[in-house]
Coordinates of C-alpha atoms and ligand atoms in Angstrom, one line a residue:
X1 CA -24.3 -2.4 -23.8
X2 CA -21.9 -4.8 -24.8
X3 CA -18.7 -3.6 -27.2
X4 CA -16.7 -6.6 -28.1
X5 CA -13.9 -5.1 -29.9
X6 CA -11.5 -7.1 -32.3
X7 CA -11.2 -10.7 -32.7
X8 CA -11.4 -13.8 -30.5
X9 CA -8.3 -15.8 -30.6
X10 CA -7.8 -17.6 -27.4
X11 CA -9.2 -21.2 -26.2
X12 CA -12.6 -22.3 -26.6
X13 CA -13.7 -19.0 -27.3
X14 CA -16.7 -19.3 -29.3
X15 CA -18.1 -20.4 -26.1
X16 CA -16.9 -17.5 -24.2
X17 CA -18.2 -15.0 -26.7
X18 CA -21.7 -16.7 -26.8
X19 CA -21.4 -16.6 -23.1
X20 CA -20.8 -12.7 -23.1
X21 CA -23.2 -12.0 -25.3
X22 CA -25.8 -13.6 -23.1
X23 CA -24.6 -11.6 -20.0
X24 CA -26.2 -8.1 -20.7
X25 CA -23.5 -6.3 -19.2
X26 CA -23.9 -2.6 -18.6
X27 CA -20.3 -1.8 -19.1
X28 CA -17.9 -2.7 -21.8
X29 CA -15.6 -5.5 -23.0
X30 CA -12.3 -5.6 -24.8
X31 CA -10.6 -8.5 -26.2
X32 CA -7.3 -9.3 -24.4
X33 CA -5.4 -8.7 -27.4
X34 CA -6.0 -5.3 -27.4
X35 CA -6.3 -4.5 -24.0
X36 CA -2.9 -2.8 -23.0
X37 CA -3.5 -2.3 -19.5
X38 CA -4.6 -5.4 -18.3
X39 CA -1.3 -7.2 -19.1
X40 CA 0.8 -4.4 -17.6
X41 CA 1.5 -3.2 -13.8
X42 CA 3.6 -0.7 -12.0
X43 CA 6.5 -3.4 -11.4
X44 CA 7.1 -4.1 -15.3
X45 CA 8.4 -7.7 -14.4
X46 CA 5.5 -9.5 -15.7
X47 CA 3.2 -9.7 -18.5
X48 CA 0.4 -12.1 -19.3
X49 CA -2.7 -11.5 -21.4
X50 CA -6.1 -11.8 -20.6
X51 CA -9.0 -13.1 -22.7
X52 CA -11.0 -10.0 -21.9
X53 CA -10.5 -6.8 -20.4
X54 CA -14.1 -5.8 -19.0
X55 CA -15.4 -2.4 -17.7
X56 CA -18.0 -3.0 -15.3
X57 CA -20.6 -0.4 -14.5
X58 CA -20.9 -1.9 -11.1
X59 CA -21.7 -4.7 -8.6
X60 CA -24.0 -6.2 -10.7
X61 CA -21.8 -6.7 -13.8
X62 CA -18.9 -7.8 -11.6
X63 CA -21.5 -10.5 -10.3
X64 CA -22.4 -11.5 -13.9
X65 CA -18.7 -11.9 -14.8
X66 CA -17.8 -13.8 -12.0
X67 CA -20.7 -16.2 -12.6
X68 CA -20.2 -16.9 -16.1
X69 CA -16.2 -17.4 -15.3
X70 CA -17.8 -20.0 -12.6
X71 CA -19.7 -21.7 -15.4
X72 CA -16.5 -22.7 -17.3
X73 CA -14.0 -25.1 -16.0
X74 CA -11.1 -22.9 -16.1
X75 CA -11.4 -19.1 -16.5
X76 CA -10.3 -16.8 -13.7
X77 CA -11.4 -13.2 -12.7
X78 CA -8.7 -10.5 -11.6
X79 CA -10.2 -7.1 -10.6
X80 CA -7.6 -4.5 -11.5
X81 CA -7.5 -1.2 -9.3
X82 CA -5.1 1.0 -10.8
X83 CA -2.3 -1.7 -11.6
X84 CA 0.1 -0.4 -9.1
X85 CA 1.3 -4.1 -8.1
X86 CA 4.6 -5.0 -8.8
X87 CA 4.4 -8.9 -9.2
X88 CA 1.1 -9.1 -11.6
X89 CA -1.3 -9.6 -8.7
X90 CA -4.0 -7.9 -10.7
X91 CA -3.7 -10.1 -13.9
X92 CA -5.1 -13.1 -15.1
X93 CA -3.3 -15.3 -17.6
X94 CA -6.1 -15.9 -20.3
X95 CA -8.8 -15.0 -17.9
X96 CA -11.1 -12.0 -17.1
X97 CA -9.6 -8.6 -16.1
X98 CA -12.2 -6.4 -14.5
X99 CA -11.0 -2.7 -14.8
X100 CA -12.6 -1.5 -11.5
X101 CA -11.8 2.3 -12.5
X102 CA -14.7 2.4 -14.3
X103 CA -17.0 2.1 -11.3
X104 CA -15.1 5.2 -9.7
X105 CA -18.0 7.6 -9.9
X106 CA -20.3 5.3 -8.1
X107 CA -21.6 5.8 -4.6
X108 CA -19.7 8.9 -3.2
X109 CA -22.2 9.4 -0.5
X110 CA -21.9 10.9 3.2
X111 CA -23.4 8.9 5.7
X112 CA -23.5 8.9 9.5
X113 CA -22.7 5.9 11.8
X114 CA -23.3 6.2 15.1
X115 CA -23.1 9.9 15.0
X116 CA -19.5 10.0 13.0
X117 CA -19.3 10.8 9.4
X118 CA -18.3 8.1 7.0
X119 CA -18.1 8.0 3.1
X120 CA -19.4 5.3 0.8
X121 CA -17.1 5.1 -2.2
X122 CA -16.5 2.7 -4.8
X123 CA -13.6 0.1 -4.6
X124 CA -12.7 1.2 -7.9
X125 CA -12.3 5.3 -6.9
X126 CA -8.6 6.7 -6.3
X127 CA -8.0 7.7 -2.8
X128 CA -7.0 11.1 -4.5
X129 CA -10.5 11.3 -5.7
X130 CA -12.0 10.5 -2.4
X131 CA -9.7 13.1 -1.0
X132 CA -10.3 15.8 -2.9
X133 CA -14.2 15.4 -3.1
X134 CA -14.3 14.8 0.8
X135 CA -12.3 17.8 1.5
X136 CA -13.9 20.1 -0.9
X137 CA -17.5 19.3 -0.3
X138 CA -17.4 18.7 3.1
X139 CA -14.2 19.6 4.9
X140 CA -13.9 15.9 6.0
X141 CA -11.1 13.4 5.3
X142 CA -10.4 9.5 5.7
X143 CA -8.3 9.4 9.0
X144 CA -5.7 6.9 7.2
X145 CA -3.9 7.2 4.1
X146 CA -1.0 5.5 1.6
X147 CA 1.5 7.9 0.8
X148 CA 0.7 7.8 -2.6
X149 CA -2.9 8.2 -3.6
X150 CA -3.3 7.3 -7.0
X151 CA -4.3 3.7 -5.5
X152 CA -7.7 2.4 -5.5
X153 CA -9.8 1.8 -2.3
X154 CA -10.3 -1.8 -3.2
X155 CA -6.9 -2.2 -4.0
X156 CA -5.5 -1.0 -0.7
X157 CA -8.1 -2.4 1.3
X158 CA -7.0 -5.8 -0.2
X159 CA -3.8 -5.4 1.4
X160 CA -3.8 -3.2 4.2
X161 CA -3.0 0.7 3.4
X162 CA -0.2 2.0 5.3
X163 CA 1.2 5.3 5.5
X164 CA 2.6 7.9 8.6
X165 CA -1.1 8.0 10.4
X166 CA -1.2 4.5 10.7
X167 CA 0.5 4.5 14.2
X168 CA -2.3 6.2 15.6
X169 CA -5.4 5.1 13.4
X170 CA -4.2 1.8 12.1
X171 CA -4.1 0.9 8.6
X172 CA -6.9 1.8 6.0
X173 CA -8.4 -1.9 6.8
X174 CA -9.2 -0.3 10.7
X175 CA -10.8 2.6 9.1
X176 CA -13.9 1.1 7.3
X177 CA -17.0 -0.1 8.8
X178 CA -19.0 -1.6 5.8
X179 CA -18.1 -3.4 2.5
X180 CA -20.2 -4.3 -0.2
X181 CA -18.5 -7.7 -2.0
X182 CA -18.8 -9.5 -4.9
X183 CA -17.8 -13.4 -3.6
X184 CA -16.3 -15.8 -5.8
X185 CA -19.6 -17.4 -6.2
X186 CA -21.2 -14.5 -7.9
X187 CA -22.9 -13.2 -4.7
X188 CA -23.3 -9.5 -3.9
X189 CA -23.0 -9.2 -0.2
X190 CA -23.1 -6.3 2.3
X191 CA -20.6 -7.0 5.3
X192 CA -19.5 -5.5 8.3
X193 CA -18.4 -6.3 12.0
X194 CA -21.7 -7.4 12.6
X195 CA -23.1 -8.6 9.3
X196 CA -21.2 -11.4 7.7
X197 CA -18.1 -10.8 9.5
X198 CA -16.2 -13.5 8.4
X199 CA -16.4 -12.1 4.7
X200 CA -15.7 -8.4 6.2
X201 CA -12.7 -9.2 7.8
X202 CA -11.8 -12.0 5.3
X203 CA -11.9 -9.5 2.5
X204 CA -9.6 -6.8 4.4
X205 CA -6.1 -7.7 3.7
X206 CA -7.5 -10.8 1.7
X207 CA -5.4 -10.1 -1.5
X208 CA -8.8 -10.4 -3.4
X209 CA -9.0 -14.0 -2.7
X210 CA -12.5 -13.9 -1.2
X211 CA -14.2 -11.4 -3.0
X212 CA -14.3 -7.9 -5.2
X213 CA -14.7 -5.0 -3.0
X214 CA -17.3 -2.9 -4.9
X215 CA -18.3 -0.3 -2.3
X216 CA -16.5 0.6 1.1
X217 CA -17.7 2.7 3.9
X218 CA -14.7 4.7 5.1
X219 CA -14.4 6.8 8.6
X220 CA -13.8 10.5 8.2
X221 CA -12.6 13.6 10.4
X222 CA -12.3 16.9 10.1
X223 CA -9.8 18.0 7.8
X224 CA -6.9 20.4 9.1
X225 CA -6.0 23.0 6.7
X226 CA -2.7 23.1 6.9
X227 CA 0.6 20.9 7.9
X228 CA 4.1 21.8 9.3
X229 CA 6.2 19.3 7.4
X230 CA 9.4 18.5 9.0
X231 CA 12.4 16.2 8.4
X232 CA 15.2 15.7 10.9
X233 CA 18.3 13.8 10.3
X234 CA 20.0 10.8 12.6
X235 CA 23.6 9.3 12.1
X236 CA 22.8 6.4 14.6
X237 CA 20.1 4.2 13.9
X238 CA 19.6 3.4 17.5
X239 CA 18.8 7.0 18.3
X240 CA 16.4 7.3 15.2
X241 CA 14.3 4.2 16.4
X242 CA 14.6 5.4 19.8
X243 CA 12.8 8.7 18.7
X244 CA 10.6 7.1 16.1
X245 CA 9.2 4.7 18.8
X246 CA 8.9 7.4 21.3
X247 CA 6.5 9.3 19.0
X248 CA 4.4 6.5 17.8
X249 CA 3.8 5.2 21.3
X250 CA 2.7 8.7 22.7
X251 CA -1.4 9.4 23.6
X252 CA -3.2 11.1 20.8
X253 CA -2.7 14.8 21.1
X254 CA 0.7 14.3 22.5
X255 CA 2.9 13.7 19.2
X256 CA 2.9 14.6 15.7
X257 CA 0.1 13.6 13.4
X258 CA 2.2 12.0 10.7
X259 CA 5.5 9.9 11.6
X260 CA 7.6 8.3 8.9
X261 CA 11.4 7.8 7.9
X262 CA 13.9 6.7 5.5
X263 CA 17.4 5.7 5.2
X264 CA 19.7 7.7 3.0
X265 CA 23.5 7.9 1.9
X266 CA 25.8 10.2 3.5
X267 CA 27.0 11.6 -0.2
X268 CA 26.1 14.1 -2.6
X269 CA 24.2 11.4 -4.7
X270 CA 21.1 13.5 -5.9
X271 CA 18.9 10.4 -5.6
X272 CA 20.2 8.5 -2.8
X273 CA 22.2 10.9 -0.7
X274 CA 21.8 14.2 0.9
X275 CA 19.7 16.4 -1.7
X276 CA 16.8 13.8 -0.9
X277 CA 16.3 15.1 2.5
X278 CA 15.7 19.0 1.8
X279 CA 12.0 19.9 2.0
X280 CA 12.8 23.4 0.7
X281 CA 14.7 23.4 -2.6
X282 CA 16.4 26.8 -1.9
X283 CA 18.0 24.9 1.3
X284 CA 21.2 23.0 0.9
X285 CA 22.0 20.2 3.3
X286 CA 25.3 21.0 5.3
X287 CA 27.0 17.9 5.9
X288 CA 29.5 19.6 8.0
X289 CA 26.9 19.5 11.2
X290 CA 27.3 15.4 10.8
X291 CA 29.3 14.2 13.5
X292 CA 32.8 12.7 13.0
X293 CA 31.3 9.2 13.8
X294 CA 28.7 9.5 10.9
X295 CA 28.8 6.3 8.6
X296 CA 28.1 5.7 5.0
X297 CA 24.1 5.6 6.0
X298 CA 22.1 8.1 7.7
X299 CA 18.3 8.2 8.8
X300 CA 15.8 10.7 8.5
X301 CA 13.1 11.0 10.5
X302 CA 9.8 12.6 8.7
X303 CA 7.1 14.3 10.5
X304 CA 4.0 16.5 10.5
X305 CA 1.7 18.2 12.8
X306 CA -1.7 19.5 11.6
X307 CA -3.3 23.0 12.4
X308 CA -5.7 25.2 11.1
X309 CA -5.8 28.8 9.5
X310 CA -7.7 30.2 12.5
X311 CA -4.9 28.7 15.0
X312 CA -2.6 31.2 16.6
X313 CA 0.7 30.5 14.9
X314 CA 2.7 30.9 18.1
X315 CA 0.7 27.9 19.5
X316 CA 1.5 25.9 16.5
X317 CA 5.3 26.9 16.9
X318 CA 5.3 26.2 20.6
X319 CA 3.7 22.6 20.1
X320 CA 6.1 21.9 17.4
X321 CA 9.1 23.1 19.4
X322 CA 8.1 21.2 22.5
X323 CA 7.8 18.0 20.5
X324 CA 11.1 18.3 18.7
X325 CA 12.7 19.2 21.9
X326 CA 12.3 15.6 23.0
X327 CA 14.4 14.5 19.9
X328 CA 18.1 13.2 19.6
X329 CA 18.5 14.4 16.1
X330 CA 21.6 16.0 14.6
X331 CA 21.5 19.6 15.8
X332 CA 20.9 22.0 12.7
X333 CA 20.1 19.0 10.3
X334 CA 16.4 19.9 10.2
X335 CA 14.1 21.0 7.1
X336 CA 10.7 22.5 7.5
X337 CA 7.8 23.7 5.4
X338 CA 4.3 24.7 5.8
X339 CA 1.8 23.5 3.1
X340 CA -1.7 22.9 2.9
X341 CA -3.3 19.7 3.8
X342 CA -4.2 18.6 0.3
X343 CA -0.6 19.4 -0.7
X344 CA 1.1 17.7 1.8
X345 CA -1.2 14.3 0.8
X346 CA -0.5 14.7 -2.8
X347 CA 3.3 15.2 -2.2
X348 CA 3.9 11.9 -3.9
X349 CA 1.9 12.8 -7.2
X350 CA 4.1 15.8 -7.3
X351 CA 7.4 13.4 -7.4
X352 CA 5.6 11.1 -9.9
X353 CA 5.0 14.5 -12.2
X354 CA 8.5 15.0 -11.8
X355 CA 9.7 11.2 -12.5
X356 CA 7.3 11.2 -15.6
X357 CA 8.9 14.3 -16.8
X358 CA 12.5 12.7 -16.2
X359 CA 11.3 9.5 -18.0
X360 CA 11.9 7.4 -14.7
X361 CA 8.5 6.8 -13.6
X362 CA 7.8 4.1 -16.4
X363 CA 10.9 1.8 -15.9
X364 CA 10.9 -1.4 -13.9
X365 CA 10.3 -1.3 -10.3
X366 CA 11.6 -4.3 -8.4
X367 CA 9.8 -3.0 -5.2
X368 CA 10.4 -5.0 -1.7
X369 CA 8.4 -4.2 1.4
X370 CA 8.3 -5.9 4.7
X371 CA 7.1 -5.8 8.1
X372 CA 10.1 -6.5 10.4
X373 CA 9.7 -6.9 14.2
X374 CA 11.4 -4.2 16.6
X375 CA 13.1 -7.1 18.1
X376 CA 15.0 -7.5 14.5
X377 CA 15.2 -4.0 13.1
X378 CA 18.7 -3.5 14.4
X379 CA 20.2 -6.7 12.9
X380 CA 18.2 -5.8 9.8
X381 CA 19.9 -2.8 9.9
X382 CA 23.2 -4.0 10.5
X383 CA 22.8 -6.6 7.4
X384 CA 20.6 -4.7 5.0
X385 CA 20.9 -1.0 5.2
X386 CA 24.6 -1.1 6.0
X387 CA 25.8 -3.4 3.7
X388 CA 23.3 -4.6 1.2
X389 CA 21.8 -1.6 0.0
X390 CA 24.6 0.7 1.5
X391 CA 25.0 2.5 -2.0
X392 CA 21.5 3.2 -2.5
X393 CA 18.6 1.7 -4.5
X394 CA 17.8 4.6 -7.1
X395 CA 14.7 5.4 -5.0
X396 CA 13.5 5.6 -1.4
X397 CA 14.3 3.2 1.4
X398 CA 11.5 3.8 3.8
X399 CA 11.4 2.8 7.4
X400 CA 8.9 3.7 10.1
X401 CA 7.5 2.0 13.3
X402 CA 3.5 0.8 13.6
X403 CA 1.9 -0.7 16.5
X404 CA 0.3 -4.2 16.1
X405 CA -2.7 -3.4 18.7
X406 CA -3.9 -0.7 16.0
X407 CA -4.7 -3.7 13.2
X408 CA -7.7 -6.0 13.7
X409 CA -6.3 -9.8 13.8
X410 CA -9.8 -10.6 12.6
X411 CA -8.8 -9.2 9.1
X412 CA -6.7 -11.6 6.7
X413 CA -3.2 -9.7 6.9
X414 CA -0.4 -11.5 8.2
X415 CA 1.8 -9.4 10.8
X416 CA 5.1 -10.0 12.7
X417 CA 4.4 -11.0 16.5
X418 CA 6.0 -7.9 18.2
X419 CA 3.9 -5.0 19.1
X420 CA 6.1 -2.6 17.7
X421 CA 7.2 -3.5 14.2
X422 CA 8.7 -1.5 11.1
X423 CA 7.7 -1.1 7.5
X424 CA 10.4 -1.3 5.4
X425 CA 10.1 -0.4 1.8
X426 CA 12.7 -0.7 -0.9
X427 CA 11.1 1.3 -3.6
X428 CA 13.7 0.5 -6.3
X429 CA 13.5 2.3 -10.0
X430 CA 15.6 0.3 -12.3
X431 CA 16.6 1.0 -15.8
X432 CA 15.1 -2.0 -18.2
X433 CA 18.1 -4.6 -18.7
X434 CA 20.2 -7.3 -16.8
X435 CA 20.3 -5.2 -13.7
X436 CA 16.6 -5.6 -13.2
X437 CA 17.1 -9.5 -12.7
X438 CA 19.9 -8.7 -10.1
X439 CA 17.5 -6.7 -8.0
X440 CA 14.8 -9.1 -8.1
X441 CA 17.6 -11.7 -7.0
X442 CA 19.1 -9.3 -4.3
X443 CA 15.2 -8.7 -2.9
X444 CA 15.0 -12.6 -3.0
X445 CA 18.5 -12.7 -1.0
X446 CA 17.2 -10.4 1.7
X447 CA 14.0 -12.4 2.2
X448 CA 16.2 -15.5 2.3
X449 CA 18.2 -13.9 4.8
X450 CA 15.2 -13.0 7.2
X451 CA 13.9 -16.5 6.8
X452 CA 17.5 -18.1 7.7
X453 CA 18.2 -15.9 10.5
X454 CA 14.6 -16.9 12.2
X455 CA 13.7 -12.9 12.2
X456 CA 10.2 -12.2 13.1
X457 CA 8.9 -10.5 9.7
X458 CA 6.2 -10.6 7.1
X459 CA 6.1 -9.5 3.4
X460 CA 3.9 -6.5 3.1
X461 CA 2.2 -6.5 -0.6
X462 CA 3.4 -10.4 -0.2
X463 CA 4.7 -12.4 -3.7
X464 CA 5.2 -15.9 -3.0
X465 CA 5.2 -18.9 -5.6
X466 CA 5.1 -22.0 -3.7
X467 CA 2.5 -23.5 -1.3
X468 CA 4.9 -24.0 1.3
X469 CA 6.0 -20.3 1.3
X470 CA 2.3 -18.9 1.3
X471 CA 1.7 -21.3 4.3
X472 CA 4.8 -20.2 6.3
X473 CA 3.6 -16.6 5.4
X474 CA 0.3 -17.0 6.9
X475 CA 1.6 -19.4 9.8
X476 CA -1.0 -20.3 11.9
X477 CA -3.6 -18.1 10.2
X478 CA -3.2 -20.5 7.0
X479 CA -6.1 -22.8 8.0
X480 CA -8.5 -19.7 8.7
X481 CA -7.4 -18.0 5.3
X482 CA -8.1 -21.4 3.4
X483 CA -11.5 -22.0 5.1
X484 CA -12.5 -18.5 4.0
X485 CA -11.3 -19.5 0.4
X486 CA -13.4 -22.5 0.7
X487 CA -16.4 -20.6 1.7
X488 CA -16.3 -17.5 -0.6
X489 CA -14.6 -18.7 -3.6
X490 CA -14.6 -22.4 -3.3
X491 CA -13.5 -22.8 -7.4
X492 CA -10.6 -20.3 -6.6
X493 CA -11.7 -17.8 -9.5
X494 CA -10.4 -14.7 -7.8
X495 CA -7.1 -12.8 -8.0
X496 CA -4.9 -15.7 -9.8
X497 CA -2.3 -13.2 -10.0
X498 CA -1.5 -13.7 -6.3
X499 CA -0.7 -17.4 -6.9
X500 CA -1.9 -18.7 -3.8
X501 CA -5.0 -21.2 -5.3
X502 CA -5.1 -22.4 -8.5
X503 CA -8.5 -22.5 -10.4
X504 CA -10.0 -25.8 -9.9
X505 CA -8.9 -26.8 -6.1
X506 CA -8.5 -24.5 -3.1
X507 CA -6.5 -27.2 -1.7
X508 CA -3.4 -26.5 -4.1
X509 CA -1.1 -24.0 -5.0
X510 CA 0.9 -23.2 -8.1
X511 CA 4.2 -24.4 -7.9
Ligands
FAD1 P1 -3.8 -3.3 -8.0 O1 -2.3 -3.4 -8.1 O2 -4.8 -3.1 -9.4 O3 -4.3 -4.9 -7.4 C1 -3.6 -5.3 -6.3 C2 -4.4 -6.4 -5.9 O4 -5.9 -6.3 -5.2 C3 -4.7 -7.5 -7.1 O5 -4.7 -8.9 -6.4 C4 -6.1 -7.2 -7.5 O6 -7.0 -8.2 -8.0 C5 -6.6 -7.1 -6.1 N1 -7.8 -5.9 -6.2 C6 -7.9 -4.7 -6.9 N2 -9.2 -4.1 -6.9 C7 -9.7 -4.9 -5.9 C8 -11.3 -4.8 -5.6 N3 -12.1 -3.8 -5.6 N4 -11.5 -6.1 -4.8 C9 -10.8 -6.8 -4.3 N5 -9.7 -7.1 -4.9 C10 -9.2 -5.9 -5.5 N6 0.9 0.7 -0.4 C11 0.7 1.2 1.2 O7 0.2 0.5 1.9 N7 1.0 2.5 1.3 C12 1.7 3.4 0.5 O8 2.1 4.5 0.8 C13 2.0 2.8 -0.8 N8 2.5 3.7 -1.5 C14 2.5 3.3 -3.0 C15 3.1 4.0 -3.7 C16 3.6 3.6 -5.2 C17 4.0 4.5 -6.3 C18 2.8 2.4 -5.9 C19 3.2 1.8 -7.0 C20 2.5 1.6 -4.5 C21 2.3 1.9 -3.2 N9 1.5 1.3 -2.4 C22 1.2 1.5 -1.3 C23 1.0 0.0 -2.7 C24 -0.4 -0.3 -3.0 O9 -0.9 -0.4 -1.8 C25 -0.8 -1.6 -3.4 O10 -0.1 -1.6 -5.2 C26 -2.1 -1.9 -3.9 O11 -2.2 -3.0 -4.9 C27 -3.0 -0.8 -4.5 O12 -2.8 -0.7 -5.9 P2 -4.1 -0.8 -6.9 O13 -5.1 0.2 -6.4 O14 -3.4 -0.2 -8.2 O15 -4.3 -2.4 -6.9

């Protein structure tokens, strides 16, 4: 059924609406003027209006829309996951936005691949839907997560998808065995390491440039029942990185199951300071345990240990104590709670609920995420953490190490050169007003500083506007990226909000 709501007001719309009426979509269509969500994202920094917001019912609808756009000289198609981009990446200015959430119920089928369990899920499903269904129905769970799960499968696979398990299993892009993709030509293709591998690896981390992911086959493992969740504090960056790198370099079974970390201020600021560390609200952070040498910035290592209800509590205590015993955190600055596995994975959802209640969830988020090589992370700390953002950013400053060898170099993700690199996330919450522009400028200054110093870094969830910047970002992968574009989306119809290629040609970018 097609439901064209409201007036048609854009460009050559008579043609377009005629086209739509001939498409025979199973989903629904809304005029861009009335489609609030399509012109908004979590960043709150950009807003452009699409021509139509389409809620497809599945891959066939997606293919029909892409083919319809291809028949016009100018229209583009943006798949919108849950709109959690920062810089308008899921928008289409005057084109078609596909709300992939309308396909979330498709698939959801347990399959066995070479004796191992996997789940087939829609590209429009949220990871939290995958979690709750897999755990409750099968006692199984994906191996690699994002911290926050109200993100779509297709959205994170188009970037990478990282969290505290990625040191062991790699990013989410290393944990799928098959995709169904609608290419920029409107073809529906199933791809894997052995079937259409160029499309498979291209789409993983491909920023939506080569196809729209309508189904993913995600690897599963047995879900634990419980998680011991621990935070320990460091005053010295070198000790924090030494311990974090030690933990992520241990063999399977000889480390924690999750390793992350963050930077916080050595003061009592409720958002940026000591109160941000305690896991148990009944415990207070006691700064008297800090050494005299502690500076204005401190570091917290966050780890988690999985166990089952049937495990002997003393076995869990012993294993955790043995691991903690090898770390050099500030004695007595440790916070621990035991929570269910699902509760642990939904931890950011709880923070979202609180932020919504306090009215700070829907304010602008000029976030900056980078991958910074171990070789430059001490300089990064000295320049960025200890100077530029030393007073906090009104949100978390994440930092934890990842291992390049757990990422597949055939995917489209651009990474630093070093084997150990850090994800750094400046997750700013900024009230509407002039300070938003200032924070955007501060992010730009950090990126420019990294470039000027010649640091080994890449933007994660990259956002560039010029061809030169994109070429520099992809480095020696640029040719492959451009060739994949020419093969799978030669008219540059897909994901225009990334601003890499311009409709009509694959050889130029927007300036
Ligand atoms: P959207 O923002 O809607 O889309 C992102 C891009 O992917 C767009 O270019 C879009 O066109 C394209 N796209 C969307 N769906 C598809 C599809 N099915 N096929 C092809 N292309 C598609 N990232 C992490 O790695 N780890 C984290 O822990 C993490 N935590 C986050 C927490 C919060 C609160 C937020 C806001 C973001 C977080 N992110 C994290 C970033 C997240 O991975 C990106 O925002 C990502 O874009 C996924 O969001 P989405 O599903 O809403 O996709």
